[in-house]
């Protein structure tokens, strides 16, 4: 039988996930000699055997790969045999990791969980158990290549038993960098039982988690929830919950199979679920919100703690209002001193803050709302060679990014840049990303808005700057994550973004062709009386529309603002139109949190929304506003108004797409966090033969802006 040699190169997240032991086992099992090692350019391996065997090996290499591995590209070559006699794992190249991704933190795997629960196992109830398939990664890495001396585990010397596992290619813990056991690994300072008791007694516990401190409290106890709101200075924003088991999540929420898979995935994010009305969770956990954000325990420490808390527990980031999450023990003790009654800490340092991610299911797939633990810093592969761009993102829900060849590395969620602490976190996220990937930017991409903290940083950086229009960046982010490299029509809708004409945009349609955007349609402009105040108070937007349509005279103060155009910027924002309609429908008069009114209007749709639609000819809101007023006057309910409004927006998208005549349509911007809007728009467009691109791995909101900036600036660096 003729012998051949197969050479394979895999790129992506293939390091630190047990890939080499997997290759070793596969090759040994199939009787194929050869070798595998981690190189600069990814994982490289060769095996020798008969052609059919090699094809089967090739298939199984990808089909049976370890679950946390993400293969972004493969190269296979057939060569003349070299006469290997056995299979070996070779030493890695020293600088192996530049293009090898740092992996996200992964939730405890089933094997480790079984060991945690097994009284006979040496890791029984050990809160820092992990293996190559699970455990901390991004939050312990201090430098690359990823090995123990360059992680926050370097202070812990492996005991002989852990070392044996670490060095055995057939062991699940072969090269598991954070490998640890009760003999040699990190330890808790205080007992788990004490923390569980504190939560049960209605106290607030600060827990040192994976990417920072969390504040935990009994979610059934309205008094402690109210106290936590007051101390955290958090009026209405819903709190996320941790529940001990999937069964309990089902007790309180509607869970589809797709949502169940998300809850149980290695990223183990907060999943936005619809509550099913079961009483028990205090009302003030999620005030005026159609969703509950729920996650399952994702580290051994969380599993063990939740064993002692068989009920829903609030798990919110350990910070005051909009500050970044606390990561260090002393930092947490200082900053959370007035909030937490009890601290559950340990001695494994956290290398960088990483909040819990938030995800929802859209069009049957995960759609990331806040991208952090479990997802960051996986790169987004793109279709073009990009110049080395550092993208600084927007102002709210900030993330930053770097473009390296054909990949964009997007940072974890940094947050709103309103406070000094937040701006420091932003700067360290930038520095961190550059250092980790030995990245030297030649260009900084920022938003066109001159007053964003991120823009000011870019202007002060001393590097050439490319200012990218906000809604162009939204569109490009969505196109990039979908690998779209043909001309497309972008629907770029959100609350606020600085327009090319200096007005506030947010209801834009662009044709993207030959590297440039053409604004082909937009919402008819209207005024925002009070500027920023109109963003918080949707009734002001409603008053402006009713005044301009000649339907109602506003109160004198607002009236004067509108008549004289005082402190009343002009906008085309669909987000503000949502606020106005929510106000007119009596659903919400203000936004207690960003996007709250729109979310309430969406949830007013109910389970069987009407198919009727208001008129919105060419984006002119006036006939729509008249129809809303008539409906409201005849006592049509919020469900009816909401459905007709949503359907009007979808019709406008469809009409504009048909007129533009491009087969690909991109839906981006914060408005497309609205599940009904995305799903209905996509379905109707697809029925007309369009290919629809929506966000999945990157947020539709401003958390995705940095990706779009990196791509647009990186493709045409000359626009600087
Ligand atoms: Zn594991
Ligand atoms: Zn050990
Ligand atoms: Fe935006």
XYZ file of C-alpha atoms in Angstrom, residues 61-714:
654
model
C -9.193 16.075 13.047
C -11.865 18.705 12.486
C -14.967 16.716 13.387
C -13.763 15.437 16.763
C -11.652 18.424 17.844
C -11.762 19.403 21.545
C -14.917 21.428 22.234
C -13.277 24.749 23.217
C -11.090 24.890 20.095
C -12.048 27.326 17.359
C -10.383 26.578 14.015
C -10.368 29.686 11.842
C -8.393 28.353 8.904
C -6.803 25.106 7.723
C -4.125 24.171 5.201
C -3.573 20.590 4.167
C -0.787 19.270 1.943
C 0.194 15.757 0.805
C 3.932 15.095 0.657
C 6.323 12.203 0.085
C 6.714 9.977 3.178
C 9.543 10.815 5.572
C 9.695 7.437 7.314
C 8.351 8.322 10.784
C 8.323 5.488 13.274
C 6.218 6.848 16.155
C 4.025 9.816 17.038
C 5.538 12.621 19.099
C 4.522 15.931 20.603
C 7.421 18.277 19.822
C 8.568 21.319 21.807
C 6.699 24.477 20.900
C 8.370 27.381 19.194
C 9.231 29.993 21.800
C 7.375 32.849 20.158
C 4.571 30.588 19.082
C 1.613 32.629 20.054
C 1.423 35.802 18.049
C -1.194 34.564 15.648
C -2.421 31.897 18.006
C -5.380 33.324 19.828
C -5.558 33.792 23.553
C -8.631 31.849 24.532
C -11.629 33.126 26.448
C -12.429 31.831 29.917
C -14.388 28.604 29.745
C -17.064 27.283 32.069
C -16.331 24.191 34.169
C -16.541 21.083 31.972
C -18.627 17.998 32.868
C -15.528 15.943 33.792
C -14.235 18.564 36.207
C -17.709 18.982 37.662
C -17.918 15.228 38.267
C -14.569 15.322 40.080
C -15.747 18.260 42.153
C -18.694 16.184 43.366
C -16.798 12.921 43.901
C -15.769 12.437 47.560
C -13.096 9.960 46.462
C -11.422 12.407 44.085
C -8.468 14.463 45.255
C -10.187 17.580 43.911
C -13.431 16.932 45.806
C -15.004 20.361 46.474
C -11.860 22.140 45.297
C -12.990 25.582 44.003
C -10.161 26.041 41.468
C -10.438 22.771 39.569
C -9.864 23.080 35.816
C -8.434 21.224 32.811
C -7.585 21.836 29.155
C -11.281 21.917 28.348
C -12.280 24.468 30.941
C -11.113 27.101 33.363
C -9.730 30.621 33.291
C -7.647 31.779 30.291
C -7.971 35.423 29.231
C -8.311 36.591 32.839
C -5.071 34.914 33.967
C -2.847 35.569 30.932
C -0.241 38.242 31.531
C 1.802 37.668 28.409
C 2.236 35.318 25.506
C 3.062 32.576 24.668
C 0.411 31.155 26.942
C 2.219 29.117 29.546
C 2.167 29.072 33.303
C 5.083 31.421 34.093
C 3.300 34.091 32.066
C -0.016 33.717 33.881
C -1.206 34.775 37.316
C -0.702 31.095 38.287
C 3.073 31.477 38.238
C 3.249 31.858 42.037
C 1.746 28.411 42.499
C 4.256 25.592 42.058
C 2.749 22.376 40.748
C 2.805 19.510 43.262
C 4.214 16.179 41.971
C 0.766 14.794 41.232
C -0.341 17.927 39.305
C 3.001 17.970 37.476
C 2.512 14.384 36.381
C -0.881 15.314 34.888
C 0.604 18.413 33.305
C 3.340 16.427 31.566
C 1.353 13.404 30.454
C 0.188 13.806 26.831
C -2.681 11.435 27.490
C -3.950 13.299 30.545
C -6.877 15.716 30.403
C -4.623 18.229 32.169
C -1.667 17.958 29.785
C -0.374 21.517 29.561
C -3.429 22.861 31.388
C -1.657 26.043 32.478
C -3.923 26.861 35.456
C -3.807 23.237 36.694
C -4.156 23.159 40.464
C -5.257 21.040 43.395
C -5.885 21.565 47.117
C -2.190 20.788 47.795
C -0.581 23.270 45.439
C -3.202 25.648 44.063
C -5.102 28.792 45.053
C -7.119 28.880 48.249
C -10.150 30.645 49.632
C -9.610 32.997 52.567
C -12.944 32.251 54.195
C -15.360 29.367 54.012
C -18.004 28.790 51.391
C -20.539 27.887 54.078
C -20.120 31.273 55.710
C -20.741 33.039 52.391
C -23.800 30.905 51.637
C -25.142 31.616 55.115
C -24.590 35.357 54.659
C -26.587 35.333 51.417
C -29.387 33.325 53.039
C -29.492 35.815 55.909
C -30.091 38.711 53.526
C -26.582 40.083 53.386
C -24.633 41.215 50.325
C -21.599 39.100 49.497
C -18.706 40.229 47.319
C -17.308 37.187 45.528
C -14.018 37.196 43.658
C -15.052 35.505 40.438
C -13.309 34.880 37.128
C -13.062 38.361 35.602
C -13.659 40.418 38.715
C -15.768 40.746 41.816
C -19.478 40.077 41.793
C -22.038 41.214 44.317
C -24.377 38.426 45.351
C -27.669 38.648 47.194
C -30.795 36.567 47.687
C -33.040 37.488 44.743
C -36.188 36.508 46.684
C -35.508 39.131 49.323
C -36.894 42.501 48.170
C -35.305 44.336 51.102
C -31.761 43.276 50.256
C -32.399 43.938 46.551
C -33.550 47.469 47.420
C -30.497 47.986 49.594
C -28.208 46.777 46.822
C -29.882 49.197 44.373
C -29.411 52.072 46.760
C -25.774 51.253 47.587
C -24.834 50.588 43.977
C -26.668 53.733 42.913
C -28.587 51.720 40.362
C -32.165 52.834 39.973
C -33.803 50.623 37.396
C -31.282 48.624 35.439
C -32.208 44.958 35.932
C -29.928 42.718 37.972
C -28.651 39.471 36.493
C -29.420 36.254 38.295
C -27.465 33.098 38.879
C -29.549 29.976 39.374
C -28.119 26.694 40.629
C -29.582 24.493 37.896
C -31.285 24.413 34.526
C -34.363 22.982 36.258
C -34.626 26.131 38.326
C -34.194 28.362 35.275
C -37.121 26.492 33.711
C -39.195 27.065 36.813
C -38.947 30.848 36.443
C -38.409 31.407 32.723
C -39.413 30.211 29.292
C -36.395 28.356 27.930
C -36.198 27.192 24.301
C -33.714 24.471 23.266
C -31.492 27.167 21.739
C -31.514 29.166 24.961
C -30.783 26.032 26.956
C -27.741 25.371 24.753
C -26.530 28.927 25.385
C -26.906 28.597 29.147
C -24.901 25.359 29.068
C -22.278 26.526 26.536
C -18.580 26.902 27.493
C -19.086 30.696 27.469
C -21.946 30.321 29.999
C -23.223 33.858 29.459
C -26.136 35.727 31.002
C -29.031 34.763 28.734
C -31.978 37.138 28.358
C -35.101 35.063 28.972
C -38.798 35.785 29.287
C -40.059 35.166 32.807
C -42.996 32.756 32.927
C -44.758 34.393 35.842
C -43.732 31.992 38.610
C -43.691 34.027 41.821
C -40.659 34.005 44.076
C -38.214 36.470 42.563
C -38.497 39.932 44.115
C -40.159 42.466 41.790
C -37.345 44.966 42.154
C -34.796 42.578 40.587
C -35.908 43.570 37.080
C -38.092 46.655 37.226
C -40.030 47.449 34.052
C -38.091 44.931 32.014
C -39.558 42.230 29.791
C -36.559 39.970 30.419
C -34.690 38.276 33.184
C -30.954 37.897 32.639
C -30.031 34.456 33.912
C -26.816 32.458 34.053
C -25.749 29.125 35.471
C -22.703 28.633 37.728
C -19.627 28.739 35.489
C -16.674 28.160 37.803
C -16.154 25.492 40.470
C -16.364 28.255 43.067
C -19.803 29.281 41.783
C -20.978 25.661 41.637
C -19.939 25.044 45.233
C -21.441 28.287 46.506
C -24.735 27.675 44.694
C -24.878 24.198 46.290
C -25.449 26.151 49.485
C -27.930 28.575 47.858
C -30.693 26.506 46.258
C -32.564 29.596 45.028
C -32.060 32.476 42.537
C -29.214 34.760 43.548
C -28.449 38.196 42.162
C -24.989 38.184 40.597
C -24.093 41.679 39.488
C -20.721 43.215 38.767
C -18.761 44.384 41.785
C -18.682 48.113 41.248
C -20.449 51.325 42.122
C -22.815 52.564 39.377
C -20.740 52.997 36.216
C -17.253 52.314 37.514
C -15.285 49.381 36.145
C -15.502 46.031 37.905
C -13.103 45.514 40.828
C -10.480 42.793 40.368
C -7.886 43.042 43.143
C -8.516 41.971 46.741
C -7.503 45.232 48.375
C -9.090 47.305 45.605
C -12.374 45.451 46.138
C -12.212 45.787 49.900
C -11.808 49.532 49.524
C -14.268 50.193 46.734
C -16.955 47.754 47.849
C -16.566 48.468 51.559
C -19.842 50.367 51.803
C -21.771 47.838 49.735
C -20.713 44.304 50.641
C -21.314 42.844 54.110
C -19.067 39.870 53.504
C -16.159 39.075 51.192
C -15.406 35.694 49.639
C -11.886 36.074 48.291
C -8.951 33.955 47.230
C -5.317 34.267 46.235
C -5.503 33.675 42.487
C -4.906 37.100 40.930
C -7.070 38.353 38.050
C -4.963 39.718 35.196
C -7.671 41.941 33.685
C -11.313 42.782 34.309
C -13.890 40.854 32.309
C -17.594 41.211 33.039
C -20.185 38.540 32.471
C -21.378 38.485 28.870
C -25.018 39.012 27.920
C -26.562 37.084 25.060
C -29.981 36.563 23.580
C -31.349 34.241 20.977
C -32.207 35.956 17.686
C -33.252 34.128 14.524
C -32.412 30.882 16.272
C -28.819 31.918 16.935
C -26.894 33.517 19.749
C -26.658 37.269 19.461
C -24.184 38.867 21.825
C -25.463 41.981 23.587
C -22.454 42.504 25.868
C -19.301 40.711 24.794
C -16.913 39.855 27.595
C -16.232 36.666 29.598
C -16.380 33.546 27.463
C -16.127 35.428 24.139
C -13.339 38.000 24.455
C -10.692 38.084 23.077
C -11.572 35.702 20.229
C -10.773 37.455 16.953
C -13.266 38.176 14.215
C -11.821 36.880 10.932
C -12.270 39.360 8.077
C -12.072 39.091 4.291
C -9.373 41.683 3.721
C -5.787 42.361 4.689
C -6.035 45.197 7.153
C -3.485 47.858 7.972
C -2.381 47.841 11.639
C -5.217 49.924 13.051
C -6.047 50.568 16.668
C -9.782 51.259 16.953
C -10.936 53.068 20.071
C -14.697 52.492 19.730
C -17.519 54.763 20.798
C -18.442 56.410 24.064
C -21.153 54.159 25.491
C -20.689 50.413 25.964
C -17.151 50.942 24.740
C -14.918 48.189 23.411
C -11.602 48.646 21.610
C -9.997 46.609 18.837
C -6.813 45.962 16.908
C -6.562 44.807 13.307
C -3.868 42.181 12.748
C -3.618 40.993 9.134
C -6.969 39.365 8.443
C -8.264 39.350 12.001
C -9.737 41.917 14.352
C -9.180 41.334 18.050
C -12.012 42.971 19.925
C -11.549 43.741 23.620
C -13.962 42.768 26.341
C -16.761 45.203 27.205
C -15.188 48.265 28.823
C -18.370 50.240 29.492
C -19.536 53.845 29.315
C -16.677 56.334 29.370
C -18.339 58.882 31.645
C -16.142 58.498 34.712
C -12.437 58.920 35.235
C -12.180 55.298 36.396
C -13.911 54.142 33.229
C -11.522 56.150 31.087
C -8.613 54.541 32.930
C -10.089 51.109 32.247
C -10.409 52.120 28.585
C -6.752 53.113 28.443
C -5.608 49.925 30.081
C -7.754 47.828 27.712
C -5.986 49.546 24.802
C -2.522 49.095 26.262
C -3.305 45.518 27.243
C -4.455 44.475 23.778
C -1.409 46.063 22.126
C 1.015 44.453 24.579
C -0.585 41.020 24.411
C -0.308 40.882 20.628
C 2.975 42.848 20.325
C 0.930 45.281 18.288
C 2.272 48.572 17.000
C -0.516 50.654 15.513
C 0.151 52.865 12.528
C -3.258 54.458 12.617
C -5.940 55.155 15.194
C -9.591 54.859 14.203
C -12.197 56.713 16.236
C -15.734 58.042 16.030
C -16.529 61.233 14.180
C -18.024 62.678 17.382
C -15.469 65.228 18.620
C -16.487 64.996 22.298
C -16.329 61.265 22.884
C -13.624 60.460 25.434
C -12.346 57.830 23.002
C -12.098 60.394 20.181
C -10.177 62.777 22.413
C -7.788 59.991 23.323
C -7.234 59.256 19.634
C -6.573 62.920 18.819
C -4.040 63.092 21.645
C -2.281 59.838 20.723
C 0.157 61.442 18.288
C -0.697 58.856 15.631
C -2.556 59.533 12.385
C -6.306 59.435 13.025
C -9.148 58.137 10.877
C -12.517 59.428 12.084
C -15.240 56.995 11.081
C -18.892 57.969 10.991
C -20.798 56.120 13.713
C -23.425 54.458 11.521
C -20.891 53.541 8.859
C -19.006 51.727 11.618
C -22.154 49.884 12.716
C -22.782 48.748 9.141
C -19.178 47.712 8.530
C -19.083 45.735 11.784
C -22.070 43.679 10.733
C -20.763 43.180 7.195
C -17.358 42.143 8.564
C -18.600 39.582 11.041
C -20.660 38.038 8.235
C -17.695 37.928 5.844
C -19.606 40.090 3.361
C -17.401 41.521 0.623
C -19.983 42.470 -1.996
C -21.855 45.783 -2.225
C -24.727 45.917 0.266
C -27.560 47.999 1.611
C -27.075 48.817 5.299
C -29.906 49.641 7.650
C -28.094 51.457 10.455
C -30.507 52.423 13.227
C -29.771 53.394 16.797
C -30.339 56.081 19.409
C -27.629 58.584 18.676
C -24.598 59.036 16.467
C -22.753 62.030 15.068
C -23.761 62.472 11.434
C -21.624 63.633 8.518
C -23.690 66.838 8.419
C -23.195 67.502 12.126
C -26.777 66.533 13.072
C -27.725 63.560 15.220
C -28.230 60.518 12.984
C -29.828 57.201 13.869
C -32.255 56.173 11.125
C -29.976 55.715 8.124
C -29.858 53.584 5.007
C -26.545 53.349 3.185
C -25.478 51.811 -0.053
C -21.955 50.473 0.379
C -20.129 50.113 -2.914
C -16.522 50.544 -4.068
C -15.362 51.232 -0.538
C -17.747 54.096 0.117
C -21.096 54.750 1.765
C -23.920 56.597 0.085
C -26.756 57.713 2.370
C -29.752 56.647 0.290
C -32.533 57.226 2.816
C -33.128 58.383 6.359
C -35.902 59.205 8.770
C -37.448 62.630 8.309
C -35.559 64.836 10.781
C -37.218 66.196 13.916
C -36.104 68.164 16.940
C -35.005 66.902 20.339
C -36.181 69.566 22.773
C -33.679 69.703 25.616
C -31.003 67.690 23.786
C -29.688 65.076 26.210
C -32.861 65.442 28.313
C -34.869 64.221 25.317
C -32.751 61.076 25.238
C -33.766 60.307 28.824
C -37.358 61.537 28.500
C -39.202 60.150 25.508
C -42.240 62.354 26.132
C -40.130 65.266 24.852
C -39.636 63.465 21.521
C -43.375 62.824 21.362
C -44.083 66.490 22.094
C -41.740 67.557 19.293
C -43.391 65.272 16.722
C -46.926 66.303 17.750
C -45.943 69.966 17.568
C -44.300 69.660 14.169
C -47.281 67.724 12.796
C -49.513 70.526 14.080
C -51.444 68.123 16.272
C -50.758 69.382 19.752
C -49.258 72.466 21.341
C -46.601 71.482 23.896
C -46.169 73.130 27.278
C -44.748 76.649 26.982
C -41.162 75.776 27.882
C -40.901 72.992 25.315
C -42.871 75.089 22.846
C -40.397 77.951 23.072
C -37.461 75.578 22.637
C -39.026 74.094 19.513
C -40.126 77.370 17.968
C -36.750 78.984 18.412
C -34.731 75.803 17.911
C -33.057 76.393 21.268
C -31.165 73.460 22.692
C -33.124 71.311 20.264
C -30.753 69.447 17.988
C -32.141 67.896 14.829
C -32.184 64.117 14.581
C -33.075 61.269 12.242
C -32.915 58.738 15.073
C -35.229 55.732 14.926
C -34.347 55.061 18.577
C -35.900 58.411 19.517
C -38.924 57.621 17.346
C -39.332 54.453 19.429
C -39.242 56.596 22.592
C -41.840 58.975 21.158
C -44.218 56.178 20.165
C -43.710 54.466 23.545
C -44.746 57.744 25.137
C -47.787 58.242 22.904
C -48.859 54.629 23.506
C -48.633 55.204 27.253
C -45.965 52.504 27.627
C -43.099 54.645 28.934
C -42.463 58.357 29.313
C -38.747 58.073 29.940
C -35.708 55.822 29.716
C -34.665 54.742 33.199
C -31.897 52.817 31.442
C -30.683 53.040 27.853
C -33.237 51.638 25.425
C -35.772 50.887 28.159
C -38.778 52.540 26.474
C -38.093 50.716 23.209
C -37.782 47.437 25.063
C -41.083 48.017 26.832
C -42.730 48.904 23.535
C -41.385 45.665 22.070
C -42.693 43.625 24.955
C -46.104 45.343 24.645
C -46.447 43.415 21.361
C -47.585 40.367 23.274
C -47.643 36.894 21.788
C -49.843 37.436 18.700
C -49.035 40.862 17.240
C -51.301 42.410 14.624
C -50.126 42.288 11.007
C -51.313 45.822 10.271
C -48.916 48.703 9.796
C -48.968 52.486 10.073
C -47.990 54.509 7.029
C -44.359 55.661 7.046
C -43.874 56.755 3.427
C -40.208 57.138 2.639
C -39.417 57.585 6.333
C -41.855 60.465 6.827
C -43.118 59.985 10.369
C -45.971 62.480 10.107
C -48.693 60.129 8.781
C -47.518 57.581 11.356
C -47.801 60.040 14.221
C -51.324 61.047 13.076
C -52.379 57.403 12.994
C -50.915 56.748 16.453
C -52.849 59.716 17.845
C -56.072 58.444 16.263
C -55.495 54.939 17.616
C -54.754 56.274 21.073
C -57.868 58.474 20.962
C -60.132 55.552 20.105
C -58.587 53.550 22.937
C -56.531 51.094 20.886
C -54.209 49.327 23.299
C -50.436 49.500 23.481
C -50.204 46.069 21.841
C -51.994 47.326 18.746
C -50.010 50.581 18.503
C -46.738 48.762 19.062
C -47.421 46.148 16.375
C -48.488 48.725 13.786
C -45.407 50.779 14.570
C -42.958 47.875 14.345
C -44.587 46.672 11.123
C -44.326 50.170 9.637
C -40.579 50.148 10.245
C -40.255 46.742 8.609
C -42.272 47.884 5.595
C -39.990 50.883 5.228
C -36.926 48.618 5.306
C -38.485 46.369 2.676
C -39.443 49.252 0.376
C -36.024 50.811 0.637
C -34.317 47.480 -0.038
C -36.459 46.855 -3.105
C -35.640 50.307 -4.401
C -31.892 49.926 -3.732
C -31.868 46.616 -5.574
C -28.783 45.166 -3.885
C -29.155 41.488 -2.973
C -27.431 41.804 0.427
C -28.956 43.702 3.330
C -27.148 44.421 6.599
C -29.089 45.208 9.795
C -27.040 46.992 12.450
C -27.240 49.477 15.314
C -28.810 49.294 18.751
C -32.373 49.227 17.352
C -31.645 45.709 16.131
C -31.407 44.478 19.682
C -35.168 44.416 19.191
C -35.897 40.760 18.469
C -39.247 41.365 16.763
C -37.788 44.016 14.464
C -34.827 41.838 13.428
C -36.844 38.707 12.932
C -39.702 40.288 11.019
C -37.426 42.427 8.845
C -35.208 39.435 8.064
C -38.166 37.175 7.271
C -39.798 39.691 4.935
C -36.543 40.530 3.193
C -35.727 36.865 2.738
C -39.178 36.227 1.294
C -38.308 38.801 -1.385
C -35.047 37.001 -2.126
C -32.638 39.212 -0.173
C -29.758 37.784 1.824
C -29.961 39.279 5.302
C -26.944 39.792 7.554
C -27.444 40.346 11.274
C -25.135 40.476 14.259
C -24.198 37.362 16.187
C -20.671 37.378 17.606
C -20.459 41.157 17.977
C -23.084 43.402 19.590
C -25.474 45.301 17.267
C -25.100 48.295 19.601
C -22.086 50.469 20.282
C -20.076 47.513 21.628
C -19.562 46.602 17.961
C -18.396 50.033 16.782
C -14.674 49.304 17.261
C -14.838 46.382 14.820
C -16.395 48.569 12.131
C -13.847 51.308 12.733
C -10.953 48.853 12.473
C -12.246 47.394 9.233
C -13.033 50.689 7.508
C -9.807 52.392 8.553
C -7.781 49.235 7.920
